[in-house]
Short mmCIF file of C-alpha atoms in Angstrom, two decimals:
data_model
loop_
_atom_site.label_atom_id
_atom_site.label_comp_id
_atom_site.label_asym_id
_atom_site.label_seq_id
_atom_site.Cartn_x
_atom_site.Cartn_y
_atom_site.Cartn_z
CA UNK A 1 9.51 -18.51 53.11
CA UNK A 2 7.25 -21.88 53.21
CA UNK A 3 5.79 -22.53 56.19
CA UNK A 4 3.10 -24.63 57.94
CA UNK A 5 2.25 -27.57 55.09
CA UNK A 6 1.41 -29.95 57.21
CA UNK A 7 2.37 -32.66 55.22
CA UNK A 8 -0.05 -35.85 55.04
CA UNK A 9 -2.83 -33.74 56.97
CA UNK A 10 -5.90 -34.66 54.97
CA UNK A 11 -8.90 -32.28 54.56
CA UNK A 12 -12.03 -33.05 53.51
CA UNK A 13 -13.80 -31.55 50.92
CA UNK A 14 -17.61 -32.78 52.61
CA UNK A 15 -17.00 -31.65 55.94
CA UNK A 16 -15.57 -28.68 54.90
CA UNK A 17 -18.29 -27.94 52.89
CA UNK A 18 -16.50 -27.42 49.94
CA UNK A 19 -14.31 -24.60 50.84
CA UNK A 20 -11.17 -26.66 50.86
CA UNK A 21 -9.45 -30.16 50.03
CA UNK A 22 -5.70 -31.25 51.22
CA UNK A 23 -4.37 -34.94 50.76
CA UNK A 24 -0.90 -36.19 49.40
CA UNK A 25 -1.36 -35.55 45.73
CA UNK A 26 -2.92 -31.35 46.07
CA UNK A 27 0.14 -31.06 48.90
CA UNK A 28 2.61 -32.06 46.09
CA UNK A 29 1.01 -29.75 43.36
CA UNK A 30 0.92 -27.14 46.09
CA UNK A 31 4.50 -26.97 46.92
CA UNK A 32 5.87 -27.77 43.34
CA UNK A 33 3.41 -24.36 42.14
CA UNK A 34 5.84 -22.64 45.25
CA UNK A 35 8.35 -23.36 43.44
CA UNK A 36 7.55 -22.00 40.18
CA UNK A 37 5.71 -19.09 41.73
CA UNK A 38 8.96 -18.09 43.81
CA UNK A 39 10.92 -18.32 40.36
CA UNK A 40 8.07 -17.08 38.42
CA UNK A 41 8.14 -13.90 40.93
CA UNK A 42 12.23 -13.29 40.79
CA UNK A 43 12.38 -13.84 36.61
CA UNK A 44 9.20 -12.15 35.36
CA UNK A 45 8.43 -9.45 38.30
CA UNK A 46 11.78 -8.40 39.95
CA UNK A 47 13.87 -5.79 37.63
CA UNK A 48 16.96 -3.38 38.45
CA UNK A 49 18.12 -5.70 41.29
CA UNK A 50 21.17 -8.65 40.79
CA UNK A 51 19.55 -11.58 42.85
CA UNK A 52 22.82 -13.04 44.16
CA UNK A 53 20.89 -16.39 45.56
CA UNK A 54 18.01 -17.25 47.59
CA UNK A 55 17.52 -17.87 51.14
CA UNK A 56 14.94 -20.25 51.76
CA UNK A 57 13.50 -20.29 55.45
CA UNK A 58 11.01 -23.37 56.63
CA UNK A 59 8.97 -22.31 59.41
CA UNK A 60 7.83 -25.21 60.89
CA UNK A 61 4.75 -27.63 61.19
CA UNK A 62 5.99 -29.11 57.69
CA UNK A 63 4.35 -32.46 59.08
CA UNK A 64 0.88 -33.05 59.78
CA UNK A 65 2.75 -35.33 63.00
CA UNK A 66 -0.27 -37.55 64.95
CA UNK A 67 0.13 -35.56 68.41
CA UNK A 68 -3.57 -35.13 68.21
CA UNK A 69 -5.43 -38.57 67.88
CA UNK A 70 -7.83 -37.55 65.04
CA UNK A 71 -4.97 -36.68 63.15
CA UNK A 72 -2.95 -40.48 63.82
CA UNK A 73 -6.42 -41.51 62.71
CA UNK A 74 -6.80 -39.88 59.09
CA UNK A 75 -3.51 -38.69 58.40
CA UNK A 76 -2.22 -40.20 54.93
CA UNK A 77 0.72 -41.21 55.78
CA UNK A 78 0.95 -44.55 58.25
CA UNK A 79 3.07 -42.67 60.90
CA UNK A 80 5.05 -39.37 61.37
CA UNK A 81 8.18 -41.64 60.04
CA UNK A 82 6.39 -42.74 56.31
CA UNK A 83 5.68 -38.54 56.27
CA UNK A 84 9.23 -37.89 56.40
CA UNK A 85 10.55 -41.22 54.04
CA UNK A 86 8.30 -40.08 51.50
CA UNK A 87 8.12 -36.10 51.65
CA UNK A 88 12.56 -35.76 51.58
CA UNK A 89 12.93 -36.92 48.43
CA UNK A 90 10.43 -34.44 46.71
CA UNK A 91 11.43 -31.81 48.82
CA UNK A 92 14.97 -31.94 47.33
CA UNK A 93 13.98 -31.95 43.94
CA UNK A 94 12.15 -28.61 44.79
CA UNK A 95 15.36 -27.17 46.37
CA UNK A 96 17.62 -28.63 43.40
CA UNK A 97 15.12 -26.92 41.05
CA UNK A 98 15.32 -23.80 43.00
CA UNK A 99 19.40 -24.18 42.48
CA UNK A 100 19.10 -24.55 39.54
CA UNK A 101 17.37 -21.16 39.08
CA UNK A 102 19.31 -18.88 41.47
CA UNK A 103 22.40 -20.49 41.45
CA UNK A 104 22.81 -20.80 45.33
CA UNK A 105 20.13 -21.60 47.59
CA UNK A 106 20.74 -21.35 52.05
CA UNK A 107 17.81 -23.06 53.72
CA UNK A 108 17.17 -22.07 57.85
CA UNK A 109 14.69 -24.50 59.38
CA UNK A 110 13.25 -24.65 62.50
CA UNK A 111 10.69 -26.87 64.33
CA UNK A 112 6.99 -26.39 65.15
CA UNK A 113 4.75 -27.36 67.15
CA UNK A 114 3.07 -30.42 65.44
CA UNK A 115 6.03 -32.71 64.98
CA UNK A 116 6.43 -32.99 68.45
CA UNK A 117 6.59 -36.55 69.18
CA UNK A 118 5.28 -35.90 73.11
CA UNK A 119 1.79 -34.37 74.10
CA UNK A 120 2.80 -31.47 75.44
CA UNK A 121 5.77 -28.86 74.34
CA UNK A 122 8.88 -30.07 75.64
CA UNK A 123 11.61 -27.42 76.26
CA UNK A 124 14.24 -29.48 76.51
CA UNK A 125 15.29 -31.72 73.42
CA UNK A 126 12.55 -29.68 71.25
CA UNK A 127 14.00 -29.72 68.15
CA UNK A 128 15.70 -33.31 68.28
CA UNK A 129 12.09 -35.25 69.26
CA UNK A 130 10.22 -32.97 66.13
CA UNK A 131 9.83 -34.60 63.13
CA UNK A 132 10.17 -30.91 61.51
CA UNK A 133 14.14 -31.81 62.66
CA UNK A 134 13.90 -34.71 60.96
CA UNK A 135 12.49 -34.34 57.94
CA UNK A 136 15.42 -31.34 57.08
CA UNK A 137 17.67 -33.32 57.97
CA UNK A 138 16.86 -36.30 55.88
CA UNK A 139 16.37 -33.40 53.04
CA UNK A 140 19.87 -32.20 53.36
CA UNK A 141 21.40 -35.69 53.59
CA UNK A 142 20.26 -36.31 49.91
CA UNK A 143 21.61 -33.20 48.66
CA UNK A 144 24.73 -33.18 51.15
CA UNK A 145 26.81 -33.62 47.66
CA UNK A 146 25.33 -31.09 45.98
CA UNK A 147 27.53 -27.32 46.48
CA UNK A 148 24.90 -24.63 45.47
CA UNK A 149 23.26 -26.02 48.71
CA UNK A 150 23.97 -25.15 52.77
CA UNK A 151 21.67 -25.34 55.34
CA UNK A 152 21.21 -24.43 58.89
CA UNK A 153 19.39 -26.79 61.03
CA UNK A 154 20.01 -25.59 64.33
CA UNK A 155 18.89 -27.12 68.10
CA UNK A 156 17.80 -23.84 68.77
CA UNK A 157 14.04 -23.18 68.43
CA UNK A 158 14.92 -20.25 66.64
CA UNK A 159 17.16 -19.25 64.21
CA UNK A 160 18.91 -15.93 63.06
CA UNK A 161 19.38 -15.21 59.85
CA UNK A 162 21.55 -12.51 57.63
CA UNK A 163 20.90 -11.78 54.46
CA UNK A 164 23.34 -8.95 53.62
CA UNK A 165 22.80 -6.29 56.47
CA UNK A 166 19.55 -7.69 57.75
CA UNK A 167 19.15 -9.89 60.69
CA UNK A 168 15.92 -12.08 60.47
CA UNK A 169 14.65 -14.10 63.63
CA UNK A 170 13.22 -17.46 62.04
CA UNK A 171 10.93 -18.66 64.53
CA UNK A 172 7.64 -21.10 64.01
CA UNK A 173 5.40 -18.44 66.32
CA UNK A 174 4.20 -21.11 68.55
CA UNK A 175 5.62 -18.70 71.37
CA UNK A 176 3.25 -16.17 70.89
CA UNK A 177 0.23 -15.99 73.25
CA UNK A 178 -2.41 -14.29 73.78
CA UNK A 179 -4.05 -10.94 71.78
CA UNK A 180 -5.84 -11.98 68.69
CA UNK A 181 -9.15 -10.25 69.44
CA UNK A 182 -10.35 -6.20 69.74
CA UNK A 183 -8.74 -3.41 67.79
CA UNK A 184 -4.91 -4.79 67.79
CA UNK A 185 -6.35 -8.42 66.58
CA UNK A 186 -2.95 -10.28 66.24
CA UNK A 187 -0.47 -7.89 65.86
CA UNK A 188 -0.68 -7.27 69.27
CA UNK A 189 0.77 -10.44 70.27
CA UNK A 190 3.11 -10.33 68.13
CA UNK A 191 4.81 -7.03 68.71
CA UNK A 192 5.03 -8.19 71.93
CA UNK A 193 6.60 -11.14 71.41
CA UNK A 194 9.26 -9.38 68.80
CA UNK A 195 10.11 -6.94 71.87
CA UNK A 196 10.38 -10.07 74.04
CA UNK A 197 12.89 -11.82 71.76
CA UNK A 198 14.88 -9.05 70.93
CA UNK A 199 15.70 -8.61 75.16
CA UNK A 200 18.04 -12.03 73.91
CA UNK A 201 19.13 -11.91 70.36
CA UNK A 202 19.13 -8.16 68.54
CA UNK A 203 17.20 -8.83 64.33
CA UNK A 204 15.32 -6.46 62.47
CA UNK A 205 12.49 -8.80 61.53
CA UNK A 206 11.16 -11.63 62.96
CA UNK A 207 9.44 -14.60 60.35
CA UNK A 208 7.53 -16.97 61.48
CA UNK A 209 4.25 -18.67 60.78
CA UNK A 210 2.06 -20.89 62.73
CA UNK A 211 -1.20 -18.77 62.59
CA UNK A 212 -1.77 -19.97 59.38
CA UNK A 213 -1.66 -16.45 58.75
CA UNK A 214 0.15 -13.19 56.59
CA UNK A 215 1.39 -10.27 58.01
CA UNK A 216 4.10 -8.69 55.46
CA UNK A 217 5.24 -5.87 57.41
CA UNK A 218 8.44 -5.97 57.82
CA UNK A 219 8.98 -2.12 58.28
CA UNK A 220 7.44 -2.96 61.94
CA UNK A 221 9.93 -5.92 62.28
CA UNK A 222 6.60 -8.46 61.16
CA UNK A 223 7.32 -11.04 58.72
CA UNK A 224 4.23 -13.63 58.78
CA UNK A 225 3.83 -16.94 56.86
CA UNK A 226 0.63 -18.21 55.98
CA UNK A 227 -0.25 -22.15 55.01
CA UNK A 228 -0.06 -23.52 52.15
CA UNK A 229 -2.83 -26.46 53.61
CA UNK A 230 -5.14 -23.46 53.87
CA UNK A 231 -8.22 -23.21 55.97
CA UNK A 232 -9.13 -26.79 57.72
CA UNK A 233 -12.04 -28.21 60.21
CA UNK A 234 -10.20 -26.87 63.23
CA UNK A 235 -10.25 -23.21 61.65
CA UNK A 236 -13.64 -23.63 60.54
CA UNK A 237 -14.70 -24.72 63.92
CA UNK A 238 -13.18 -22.18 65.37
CA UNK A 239 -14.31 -19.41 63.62
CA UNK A 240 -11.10 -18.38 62.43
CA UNK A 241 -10.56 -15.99 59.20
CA UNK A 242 -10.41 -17.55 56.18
CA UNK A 243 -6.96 -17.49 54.79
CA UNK A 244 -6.03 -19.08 51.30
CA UNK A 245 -3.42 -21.53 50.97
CA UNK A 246 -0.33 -19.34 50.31
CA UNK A 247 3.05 -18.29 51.54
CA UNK A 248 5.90 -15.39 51.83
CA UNK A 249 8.40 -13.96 49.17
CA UNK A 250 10.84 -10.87 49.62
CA UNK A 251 13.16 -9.49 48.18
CA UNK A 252 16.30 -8.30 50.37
CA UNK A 253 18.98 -5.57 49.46
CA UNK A 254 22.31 -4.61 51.18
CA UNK A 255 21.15 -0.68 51.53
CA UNK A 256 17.70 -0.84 52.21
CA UNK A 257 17.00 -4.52 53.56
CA UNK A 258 13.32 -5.64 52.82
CA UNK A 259 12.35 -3.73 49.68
CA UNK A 260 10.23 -5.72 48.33
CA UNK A 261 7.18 -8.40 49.55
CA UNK A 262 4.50 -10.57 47.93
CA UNK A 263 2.56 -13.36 48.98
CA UNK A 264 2.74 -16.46 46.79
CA UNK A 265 -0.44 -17.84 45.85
CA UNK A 266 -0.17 -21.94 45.45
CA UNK A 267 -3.62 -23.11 45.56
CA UNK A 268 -4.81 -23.93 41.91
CA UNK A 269 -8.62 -25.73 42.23
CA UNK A 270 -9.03 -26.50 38.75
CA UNK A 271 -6.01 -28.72 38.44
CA UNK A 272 -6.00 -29.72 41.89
CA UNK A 273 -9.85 -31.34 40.29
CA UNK A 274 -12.25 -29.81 42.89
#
């Protein structure tokens, strides 16, 4: 799963006091070390299992988006538009590369919060105004020839998901309110919310990400992404946990669903020189 890299976000390594840097150039080494972590992870790690293919789910908040005016001020990019011109292209070579692993790759995306192109959540015509919806789309028109590739890009805000016997609610998590505090802290919430959503749509685990988060607990229908930005000024200010930059893997099986999860660790600061 890869979720929440707010793409042309920058972070500053002064005012975060060293504890973190994100611009254009880290984000790229970032999500190509994904990549070789994911394959790294289903080659060297993963034995007496036949992967058939991978299914790649994008959580959401992919772009930085300038909702938030100190973000239109210092993002990299010149608009939410140049994000999504400039990311596409480098996120297909990371999907080709993936294809060209596992053979056959099915990506679900849905939208977050940040790419919203309106101040406040719309309900209608969410996933159409997000530049999460656009930059998928604009993904999976350059790679529209290529077989080993489907997608689902749905105008749903969530998305279900099989993989063999297992039904997976993609959502971004933006839904989820309250908790985070006290002995439950956020699993609270989001128990909750996974008894909420399954009043609608029966799954047996429900990804998402948005927190910035990881929760791999799938036996307890929890499947949280973290963020491959990694802790920011908001979070600091905040007083958030810390959480590196990193994101999901699993592995699923027809008999017993998730058997296997590991986070994927894609911060490198030597080579990202800081």
């Amino acid at each position: 799963m890869m979720s929440d890299l707010h793409l042309d976000e920058v972070v500053d390594l002064d005012e975060m006091g060293g504890a973190n840097k994100y611009d254009r150039c880290i984000a790229e080494m970032r999500l190509k070390r994904f990549v070789d972590k994911t394959i790294e992870l289903s080659d060297s790690y993963i034995d007496g299992v036949s992967i058939d293919g991978l299914c790649l789910l994008w959580g959401g908040d992919m772009c930085s988006g300038d909702v938030h005016e100190e973000l239109a001020l210092t993002n990299e990019g010149v608009s939410g538009l140049d994000t999504c011109v400039y990311w596409s292209p480098i996120l297909a070579a990371c999907v080709t590369k993936l294809a060209d692993f596992f053979g056959k790759v099915h990506i679900s995306s849905v939208v977050g919060n940040h790419g919203r192109q309106t101040r406040k959540p719309r309900m209608k015509g969410r996933v159409r105004d997000n530049l999460d919806f656009l930059l998928a789309t604009m993904t999976a028109n350059l790679l529209e020839k290529d077989a080993r590739i489907t997608w689902d890009i749905p105008d749903t805000a969530d998305c279900l998901v099989s993989v063999y016997n297992t039904r997976i609610l993609l959502t971004h998590g933006d839904q989820i309110r309250g908790g985070g505090n006290g002995v439950g802290g956020l699993m609270a919430p989001v128990l909750r919310m996974v008894d909420k959503k399954r009043l609608h749509q029966p799954f047996d685990v429900m990804a998402f990400g948005h927190f910035h988060q990881q929760i791999l607990d799938p036996g307890n229908g929890v499947f949280a992404c973290g963020s491959s930005k990694g802790v920011d000024e908001f979070s600091r200010l905040m007083n958030f946990r810390d959480c590196p930059p990193l994101q999901a893997y699993a592995v699923v099986t027809p008999t017993n669903g998730f058997t296997f999860t590991a986070p994927i660790f894609v911060q490198d600061k030597e080579k990202e020189g800081w």
